Steps between C-alpha positions, in 0.01 A plus 500: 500500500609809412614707828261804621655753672225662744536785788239609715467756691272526839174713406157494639252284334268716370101399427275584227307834655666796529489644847569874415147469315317556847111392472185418667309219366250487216357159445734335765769642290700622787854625388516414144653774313217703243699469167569235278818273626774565266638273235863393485789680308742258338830667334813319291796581360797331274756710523855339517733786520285664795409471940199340401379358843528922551288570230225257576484644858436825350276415226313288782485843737342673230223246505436477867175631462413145335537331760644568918508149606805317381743545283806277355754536186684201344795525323714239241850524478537234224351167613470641892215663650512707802161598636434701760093542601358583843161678668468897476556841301797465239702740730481233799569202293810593344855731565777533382695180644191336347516619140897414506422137544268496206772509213402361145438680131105477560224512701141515601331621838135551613305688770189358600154577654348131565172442244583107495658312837547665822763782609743294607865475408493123272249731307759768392603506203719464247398132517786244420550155375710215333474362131739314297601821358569665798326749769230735394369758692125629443371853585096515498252786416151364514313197609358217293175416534528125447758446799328231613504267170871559422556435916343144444675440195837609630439281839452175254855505361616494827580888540601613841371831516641719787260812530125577451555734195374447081851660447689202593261290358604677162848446532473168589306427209773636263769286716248196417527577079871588524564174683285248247766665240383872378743796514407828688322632211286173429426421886396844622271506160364204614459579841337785407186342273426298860426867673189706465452812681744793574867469440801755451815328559855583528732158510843467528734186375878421443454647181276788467187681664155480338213700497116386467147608495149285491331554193287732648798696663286649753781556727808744362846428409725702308845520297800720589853573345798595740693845290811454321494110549692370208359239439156587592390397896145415559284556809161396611260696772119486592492862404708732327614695891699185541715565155530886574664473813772306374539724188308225282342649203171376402479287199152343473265309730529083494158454268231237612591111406866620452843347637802731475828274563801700598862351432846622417335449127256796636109488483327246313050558454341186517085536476419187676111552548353426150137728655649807659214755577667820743305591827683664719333547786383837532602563893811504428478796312287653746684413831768224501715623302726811598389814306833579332469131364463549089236290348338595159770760431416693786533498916213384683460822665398647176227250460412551834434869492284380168258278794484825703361699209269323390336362832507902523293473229283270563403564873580878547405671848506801676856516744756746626792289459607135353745272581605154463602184783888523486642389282320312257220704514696851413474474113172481487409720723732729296293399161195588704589819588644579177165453329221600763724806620453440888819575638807244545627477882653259704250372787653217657897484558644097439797381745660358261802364776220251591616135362387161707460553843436152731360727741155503542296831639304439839085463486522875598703628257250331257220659668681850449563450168863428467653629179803373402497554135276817447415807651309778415588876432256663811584853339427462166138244525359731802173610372582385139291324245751204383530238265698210557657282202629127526552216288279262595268372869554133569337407771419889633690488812768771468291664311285563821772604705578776263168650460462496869809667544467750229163576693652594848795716327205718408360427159195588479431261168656201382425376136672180401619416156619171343774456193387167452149330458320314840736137573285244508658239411852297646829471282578160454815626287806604751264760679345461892191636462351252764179269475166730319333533807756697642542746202224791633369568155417154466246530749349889528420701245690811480239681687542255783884513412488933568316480867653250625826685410348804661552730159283715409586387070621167348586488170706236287615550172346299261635190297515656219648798569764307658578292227461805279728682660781221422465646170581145360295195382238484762478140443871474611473508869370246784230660683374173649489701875260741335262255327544142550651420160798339548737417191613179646237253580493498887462117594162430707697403839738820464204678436285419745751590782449861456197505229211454799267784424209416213509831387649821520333849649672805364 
């Protein structure tokens, strides 16, 4: 077996809320954060002449947002991989002493947010394992949807599988091909026509790093070049903030049902899916990914300004000032203002120092309203009119908070607007949107949604303008949380584990 060199370091185990999102229970929902759980962001890089354990740490940094639970990077110096993978932020998991030990010409790394097996540390990634060939390393964005099929199927050939995640299951299956005889190319092909659902991966080998989307691509992955590389180094990130702080320059995004294999021969396009059909899913344009991220030859923030003008548009009102939930409710609220002329301000000030705390507030705190995250402007809401932007209401909890605390600073209205349509329905695609009768517009109407939030407006921006706003092929994106129409053909056992409501009130 080829030798793994592994060093951990001692950080807390982390679980799957977030305690900094402070809230009181809405349908027994005590705690759970009011957003939708991140995805992952995967990153890669061949790049022989360069540090590139460095440059995967930074690339991976850029893309903390993705993901806050885990992180790991693994590296191949010729037929040797050194991996390196442990609980926490990517700051905590790795330093310097760390990043020395990974030598090798390429790598992949991953930080994670858990949609499929626990937060625990077998579950970080990049997940490793032994073919004939050699080790390859597997970095996941996404979940399948038939985990459960390929998990009996891998179990009958006598697999040993060590965590609960479809990501190993994956590389596994690509060990299986590669061991009955294929080559990298012909086993991770194969591997790949066994796996329905979500799937941007980054994988690493003796040889070269390759890049992958479903045929669907509904999560992102894109293409770099490093400057003045002679010949040409590639990269790989989630999002295009992972190539531009490492001086990467943006070549084009991985398309749906495509391989990209990176060697010292340089980058090979293999279209593996013969039925690729893009949908992206449309949240991550609206709030995963980071607004300086470029997709559709512009940054998000752009498009996001485009949602606050036209939900100004659509659901106008009367207000002294607008402003948005910091910080990915700021370009909208910008858009709004733009368009309806109600004055831009800042009414709640983010503490942006606040990462994973493991300690919890007391009952009283609670009571008092503890806010770690937010607070609001007392000087510049007192006796005002406001608006408040965000992205999106989940299950309505912070949401709550806010207006309540907006109310004792002194506004004397509060008028809610949405840049995305009601949720009411789960993501079954790399996304923790929860089980449907925990998603609040899944079971009031918006009406019902606005008093029990305590505003004194509710409005979301429609589907279409959403999808019109992309100023692309409306047909392009996943918007299975909006409506229920989901791309991939959600298998009746997944489906019923979150699916439990007959209908939907919006």
């Amino acid at each position: 077996m080829i030798p793994i060199h592994s060093v951990t370091m001692a950080t807390p185990d982390i679980s799957d809320e977030d305690p900094n999102q402070v809230t009181q229970p809405i349908n027994g929902q005590e705690h759970r954060p009011d957003k939708p759980e991140e995805a992952c962001g995967v990153f890669g890089v061949y790049a022989p002449e360069e540090d590139v354990a460095k440059m995967t740490y930074f690339g991976l940094y850029a893309l903390q947002h993705r993901g806050q639970e885990s992180a790991g990077i693994a590296t191949f110096e010729d037929a040797q991989v050194h991996l390196h993978k442990d609980m926490g932020l990517v700051s905590q998991v790795f330093n310097e002493g760390v990043l020395e030990r990974l030598p090798g010409n390429l790598a992949i790394g991953h930080t994670r947010y858990s949609t499929t097996g626990s937060s625990r540390k077998d579950n970080a990634q990049p997940a490793v394992v032994e073919t004939r060939l050699g080790s390859l390393a597997l970095a996941h964005n996404g979940n399948l949807v038939n985990t459960v099929q390929l998990r009996e199927e891998l179990v009958q050939t006598n697999v040993s599988l060590v965590t609960t995640t479809d990501s190993e299951m994956i590389a596994f299956a690509i060990a299986e091909a590669v061991n009955a005889g294929a080559d990298w190319l012909e086993g991770s092909i194969q591997a790949f026509h066994r796996c329905e659902g979500a799937f941007s991966l980054v994988l690493g080998t003796p040889v070269g790093v390759m890049g992958v989307r479903d045929p669907n691509g509904i999560r992102p992955l894109v293409i770099g070049t490093l400057p003045g590389s002679n010949p040409v180094r590639y990269v790989l990130a989630s999002e295009t903030c992972g190539l531009d702080i490492i001086g990467a320059e943006y070549l084009r995004d991985v398309e749906p049902g495509e391989l990209v294999w990176i060697t010292e021969a340089g980058l090979a396009s293999y279209h593996w899916s013969q039925k690729p059909e893009r949908k992206l899913c449309i949240f991550e344009m609206i709030y995963f990914a980071r607004p300086d991220s470029i997709m559709h030859n512009e940054s998000l923030y752009t498009y996001r300004m485009r949602l606050g003008r036209r939900i100004a548009a659509e659901s106008a009102v009367d207000a002294d000032i607008v402003f948005g939930v910091p910080d990915s409710g700021i370009p909208a609220a910008i858009g709004f203002s733009q368009a309806s002329g109600v004055p831009y301000a800042e009414g709640l000030i983010k503490n942006r120092y606040v990462g994973r705390t493991f300690i919890q507030p007391t009952q009283s705190m609670r009571e008092t309203g503890i806010r770690m995250k937010l607070n609001p402007l007392k000087d510049v809401l007192v006796g005002k009119r406001v608006i408040i932007v965000d992205d999106s209401i989940v299950r309505g909890t912070t949401s709550r908070k806010l207006v309540k605390a907006l109310r004792e600073a002194g506004a004397t209205e509060v008028h809610m607007r949405i840049s995305s349509p009601p949720v009411t329905h789960p993501c079954f695609y790399g996304i923790d949107t929860d089980s449907q009768d925990h998603l609040i517009a899944a079971t009031k109407s918006v009406a019902e949604i606005a008093e029990q939030l305590g505003v004194d407006s509710l409005a979301y921006l429609s589907w279409e303008g959403m999808l019109e706003a992309t100023q692309e092929d409306t047909n392009s994106f996943c918007s299975a949380c909006f409506t229920g129409d989901y791309p991939v053909a959600i298998p009746e056992k997944v489906k019923r584990s979150k699916l439990i409501l007959e209908k939907v009130v919006v």
